[in-house]
Structures are given as structure tokens and as C-alpha cells.
XYZ file of N, CA and C in Angstrom:
348
model
N 0.809 -1.263 0.059
C -0.321 -0.135 0.095
C 0.465 1.302 -0.031
N 0.730 2.139 -0.927
C 1.757 3.879 -0.604
C 0.687 4.762 0.055
N 1.159 5.257 0.882
C 0.340 6.064 1.639
C 1.179 7.452 1.779
N 0.606 8.521 1.052
C 0.904 10.271 1.193
C 0.133 10.933 1.834
N 1.074 11.675 2.378
C -0.196 12.795 3.932
C 0.752 13.939 2.672
N -0.358 14.911 2.365
C 0.099 16.030 1.268
C -0.196 17.516 2.778
N 0.221 18.277 2.928
C 0.249 19.488 3.956
C -0.576 20.658 3.275
N -1.341 21.079 4.010
C -2.412 22.061 3.333
C -3.964 21.608 3.080
N -4.630 23.016 2.797
C -5.886 22.893 1.986
C -5.664 22.304 0.951
N -6.668 20.962 0.881
C -6.608 20.452 -1.021
C -7.592 21.720 -1.142
N -7.216 21.845 -2.586
C -7.879 22.604 -3.387
C -9.200 21.575 -4.508
N -9.858 22.553 -4.478
C -10.955 21.576 -5.358
C -10.505 21.306 -7.101
N -10.971 20.851 -7.544
C -10.717 20.924 -9.732
C -11.635 22.209 -9.782
N -11.321 23.091 -10.216
C -12.195 24.248 -11.121
C -12.968 23.781 -12.126
N -13.803 24.104 -12.694
C -14.547 24.118 -14.279
C -13.662 25.085 -15.523
N -13.091 23.934 -15.874
C -12.497 24.331 -16.997
C -12.959 25.156 -18.076
N -12.692 26.438 -18.254
C -13.682 26.709 -19.824
C -12.516 27.985 -20.134
N -12.291 27.938 -21.476
C -10.980 29.253 -22.421
C -10.832 30.218 -21.256
N -12.256 30.609 -20.598
C -11.678 32.254 -20.127
C -10.909 32.206 -18.360
N -11.839 30.874 -17.768
C -10.547 30.394 -16.900
C -9.794 29.962 -16.351
N -9.078 29.615 -17.578
C -7.540 28.952 -17.768
C -6.880 29.654 -16.998
N -6.696 30.832 -16.479
C -6.295 31.763 -16.442
C -6.369 32.491 -14.525
N -7.307 32.274 -14.705
C -8.203 33.086 -13.143
C -7.292 32.319 -11.966
N -7.405 33.218 -10.783
C -6.572 32.790 -9.464
C -6.638 31.356 -9.155
N -7.818 31.109 -9.335
C -8.766 29.782 -8.625
C -7.806 28.695 -9.347
N -7.621 28.447 -10.863
C -7.107 27.667 -11.572
C -5.840 27.553 -11.379
N -5.636 28.640 -11.174
C -3.806 29.110 -11.377
C -3.719 28.087 -9.722
N -3.822 28.389 -8.360
C -4.065 27.709 -7.381
C -4.331 26.572 -7.079
N -4.876 25.713 -8.050
C -5.914 24.253 -8.527
C -4.276 23.798 -9.052
N -3.804 24.390 -10.179
C -2.271 24.424 -10.908
C -1.311 23.673 -10.066
N -1.328 24.881 -9.299
C 0.084 24.921 -8.141
C -0.036 23.611 -7.090
N -1.494 23.715 -6.587
C -1.516 22.397 -6.035
C -1.569 21.035 -6.196
N -1.936 21.255 -7.718
C -1.500 19.542 -8.347
C -0.389 19.035 -8.497
N 0.553 19.971 -8.305
C 1.875 19.615 -9.128
C 2.454 19.782 -7.891
N 1.743 20.587 -6.875
C 3.080 20.259 -5.409
C 3.119 18.055 -4.623
N 1.274 17.693 -5.022
C 1.289 16.768 -4.512
C 1.876 15.703 -5.882
N 2.350 16.148 -6.957
C 3.155 15.596 -8.077
C 4.194 14.967 -7.846
N 4.769 16.178 -6.787
C 6.247 16.489 -6.284
C 6.996 15.784 -4.798
N 5.766 15.603 -4.691
C 5.722 15.247 -2.897
C 5.729 13.747 -3.581
N 4.931 13.152 -4.231
C 4.737 11.183 -4.879
C 5.766 11.291 -5.415
N 6.560 12.012 -6.227
C 7.882 11.849 -6.631
C 9.128 11.784 -5.247
N 8.486 12.563 -4.550
C 9.665 12.623 -3.642
C 9.890 11.776 -3.380
N 8.890 10.635 -2.241
C 8.700 9.770 -1.925
C 9.035 8.358 -2.361
N 8.729 8.530 -4.205
C 9.414 7.717 -4.778
C 8.570 6.569 -5.105
N 6.732 7.036 -5.360
C 5.905 6.151 -5.663
C 6.338 5.839 -7.149
N 5.271 3.985 -6.711
C 5.722 3.519 -8.022
C 4.339 3.390 -9.004
N 5.107 2.544 -9.872
C 3.851 3.439 -11.109
C 2.749 2.049 -11.349
N 2.051 1.836 -10.363
C 0.870 0.507 -10.680
C 0.673 0.216 -11.967
N 0.455 -0.874 -11.886
C -0.275 -1.344 -13.281
C -1.512 -2.053 -13.141
N -2.120 -1.913 -13.787
C -3.290 -2.516 -14.059
C -4.471 -1.924 -12.565
N -5.847 -2.301 -12.012
C -6.522 -2.074 -11.449
C -6.035 -1.695 -10.330
N -6.853 -0.391 -9.421
C -5.999 0.187 -8.369
C -7.266 0.916 -7.503
N -7.023 0.540 -5.983
C -8.039 1.367 -5.176
C -7.611 2.954 -4.743
N -8.134 3.669 -4.517
C -7.975 4.859 -4.225
C -8.784 4.827 -2.919
N -7.811 5.864 -1.598
C -8.919 6.367 -0.868
C -8.044 7.551 -0.355
N -9.067 8.541 0.165
C -8.624 9.647 0.835
C -9.389 10.177 1.551
N -8.688 11.168 2.748
C -9.377 11.450 3.695
C -8.943 13.188 3.596
N -9.566 14.151 3.539
C -9.717 15.099 3.263
C -9.697 16.536 4.248
N -8.747 16.364 5.222
C -9.073 16.938 6.725
C -9.395 19.105 6.309
N -10.599 19.784 6.442
C -10.636 20.692 6.329
C -10.374 22.099 7.469
N -10.452 22.762 7.756
C -10.916 24.163 8.887
C -12.357 24.311 8.145
N -12.864 24.866 9.241
C -14.210 25.403 8.648
C -13.998 27.146 8.311
N -12.737 27.438 8.587
C -12.836 28.800 7.138
C -12.727 28.937 6.377
N -13.090 29.532 5.508
C -13.409 29.823 3.795
C -14.041 28.144 3.280
N -13.967 28.500 2.292
C -15.498 27.492 1.582
C -14.857 26.306 1.650
N -16.162 25.672 1.595
C -15.862 24.910 1.157
C -16.281 23.848 0.034
N -15.206 22.852 -0.428
C -15.753 22.620 -1.660
C -16.749 21.332 -2.085
N -16.618 21.169 -3.108
C -17.503 20.032 -3.589
C -16.876 19.027 -3.643
N -16.827 17.851 -2.623
C -16.740 15.884 -2.670
C -15.916 15.956 -4.343
N -16.302 15.858 -5.356
C -16.159 15.182 -6.072
C -15.091 16.008 -6.751
N -15.009 17.539 -6.811
C -14.226 17.948 -7.320
C -12.715 18.397 -6.630
N -12.561 17.918 -5.395
C -11.682 17.385 -4.566
C -10.677 15.858 -5.116
N -11.707 15.053 -5.285
C -11.295 13.844 -5.492
C -10.437 14.012 -6.999
N -10.878 14.929 -8.350
C -10.684 15.166 -9.376
C -9.156 15.311 -9.174
N -9.068 16.336 -8.286
C -7.686 16.792 -7.906
C -6.372 15.840 -7.835
N -7.144 14.982 -6.880
C -5.905 13.870 -6.377
C -5.745 13.273 -7.273
N -6.510 12.903 -7.736
C -6.973 11.185 -9.041
C -5.808 12.218 -10.265
N -5.931 13.060 -10.853
C -5.596 13.953 -11.708
C -4.113 13.990 -11.169
N -3.918 14.610 -10.219
C -2.352 15.100 -9.607
C -1.616 14.236 -9.593
N -1.647 12.221 -9.566
C -1.497 11.323 -9.436
C -1.240 10.474 -11.043
N -1.950 10.997 -11.740
C -1.750 10.200 -13.241
C 0.221 10.444 -13.794
N 0.013 9.472 -14.165
C 1.584 9.219 -14.712
C 3.050 9.083 -13.741
N 1.989 9.098 -12.809
C 2.723 8.946 -11.404
C 2.710 7.771 -10.472
N 1.720 7.839 -9.886
C 1.068 6.540 -9.132
C 0.275 5.489 -9.559
N -0.555 5.988 -11.234
C -0.240 5.050 -11.911
C -0.527 6.232 -13.783
N -0.689 5.168 -14.896
C -1.198 5.603 -16.202
C -2.418 6.327 -15.889
N -3.535 6.057 -16.265
C -4.233 7.412 -15.735
C -5.552 6.819 -14.824
N -5.597 7.643 -14.342
C -6.877 7.400 -13.675
C -7.820 6.086 -13.761
N -7.958 6.194 -15.130
C -9.504 5.305 -15.322
C -8.999 3.559 -14.831
N -7.562 3.660 -14.317
C -7.167 2.080 -13.621
C -8.140 2.321 -12.310
N -8.568 3.164 -11.853
C -9.291 3.239 -9.929
C -10.086 2.757 -10.638
N -10.493 1.238 -9.867
C -11.740 0.941 -10.278
C -12.960 1.153 -8.923
N -12.067 1.442 -7.251
C -12.757 1.275 -6.126
C -12.124 2.833 -5.630
N -12.855 4.064 -5.043
C -12.756 4.947 -4.607
C -13.419 5.490 -3.314
N -12.749 5.714 -2.369
C -13.255 6.509 -0.995
C -12.598 7.689 -0.930
N -14.175 8.495 -0.982
C -13.011 10.029 -0.602
C -13.963 10.316 0.623
N -13.226 10.840 1.693
C -14.018 11.508 3.299
C -13.501 12.604 3.248
N -14.743 13.739 3.896
C -14.345 14.725 3.901
C -14.563 14.918 5.097
N -13.601 15.489 6.164
C -13.951 15.938 7.475
C -13.531 17.145 8.312
N -13.994 17.923 9.301
C -12.997 18.675 9.922
C -12.574 18.969 11.031
N -11.465 19.787 11.264
C -10.282 20.035 11.811
C -10.716 21.786 12.496
N -10.050 21.795 13.861
C -10.071 22.821 14.631
C -9.335 24.129 13.877
N -8.327 23.744 13.082
C -7.717 25.348 12.923
C -7.231 24.989 11.290
N -6.352 25.722 10.664
C -5.775 25.982 9.293
C -4.848 25.248 8.933
N -4.163 25.098 10.206
C -2.605 24.566 11.235
C -2.505 23.262 10.419
N -4.196 22.397 10.638
C -4.368 21.327 10.783
C -4.720 20.119 9.055
N -4.649 21.376 8.258
C -5.492 21.285 7.097
C -4.363 19.935 6.668
N -5.317 19.238 5.640
C -4.440 18.460 4.886
C -4.714 16.577 4.453
N -4.777 16.510 3.499
C -4.977 14.738 2.491
C -3.679 13.808 2.905
N -4.741 13.153 3.477
C -4.078 11.576 3.289
C -4.472 10.450 2.519
N -3.581 10.358 1.580
C -3.617 9.828 0.110
C -3.511 8.050 0.579
N -4.424 7.195 0.416
C -4.051 5.379 -0.026
C -4.011 4.958 -0.773
N -3.226 4.148 -1.665
C -3.444 3.733 -3.045
C -3.259 2.268 -2.881
N -3.841 1.040 -3.780
C -3.206 0.061 -3.114
C -3.917 -0.718 -4.718
N -3.361 -1.777 -4.957
C -3.503 -2.601 -5.857
C -5.064 -3.331 -6.081
N -5.980 -3.529 -6.607
C -7.052 -4.399 -6.305
C -7.095 -5.496 -6.594
């Protein structure tokens, strides 16, 4: 099993339109997605072949807007494309949880990936 802990607040995937590709929200999403990729590479995450299971717990403080659970999942899975797997189509089982923590300093994401 592969386990990653990503510090900071999770950024939900924005709706991508021609106009929004340079918006501050989109830039924040792209930066966060790259951060996940770098952490996975730093931890030497192997690229899994075949079907995989994906699980994530998103720890958020109540400060700020709360995003859609599906958009958080999209961010996390897209960030691991080409790193933990070839494509997120390999994910055959997915569990995403959102929970609240008392302060911004406790915000993080814990990801677990395994062969199915």
C-alpha cells in the first residue's frame, strides 16, 4: 500500500473554460496539483499497473469555503496521473472522505493507493 500525506488545504478542481484557464482559482489548483505530484515523486511512489483502489481523507478547517467532494477527488486523482498510475481510469474503487479539523494548521490530505 502507498500512503501519502499532503500538507495544507486541499484545492478542488475548478470548472475549466477558455476564459477561466488563467483565473487565480485555476492557478491555485494547478499549483496544488503539481505539489501533490512532487511529493509523490519525492516519496518514490511506484507506478502501479492494472486496477487500483484509491482512498483519501480530506481534513478541512471551517475557515473558508467548502468545496464539492467530487472536485476534491478529481484534483487528487489527476495529480497522480502518470506517477502512481498511467491514468485514473485504472481506479476501480474509490473512497473519499471529508472531515473538519479545529484550525487551518491541521489541514491536510491523506491518500492511500493499493492494487485492487
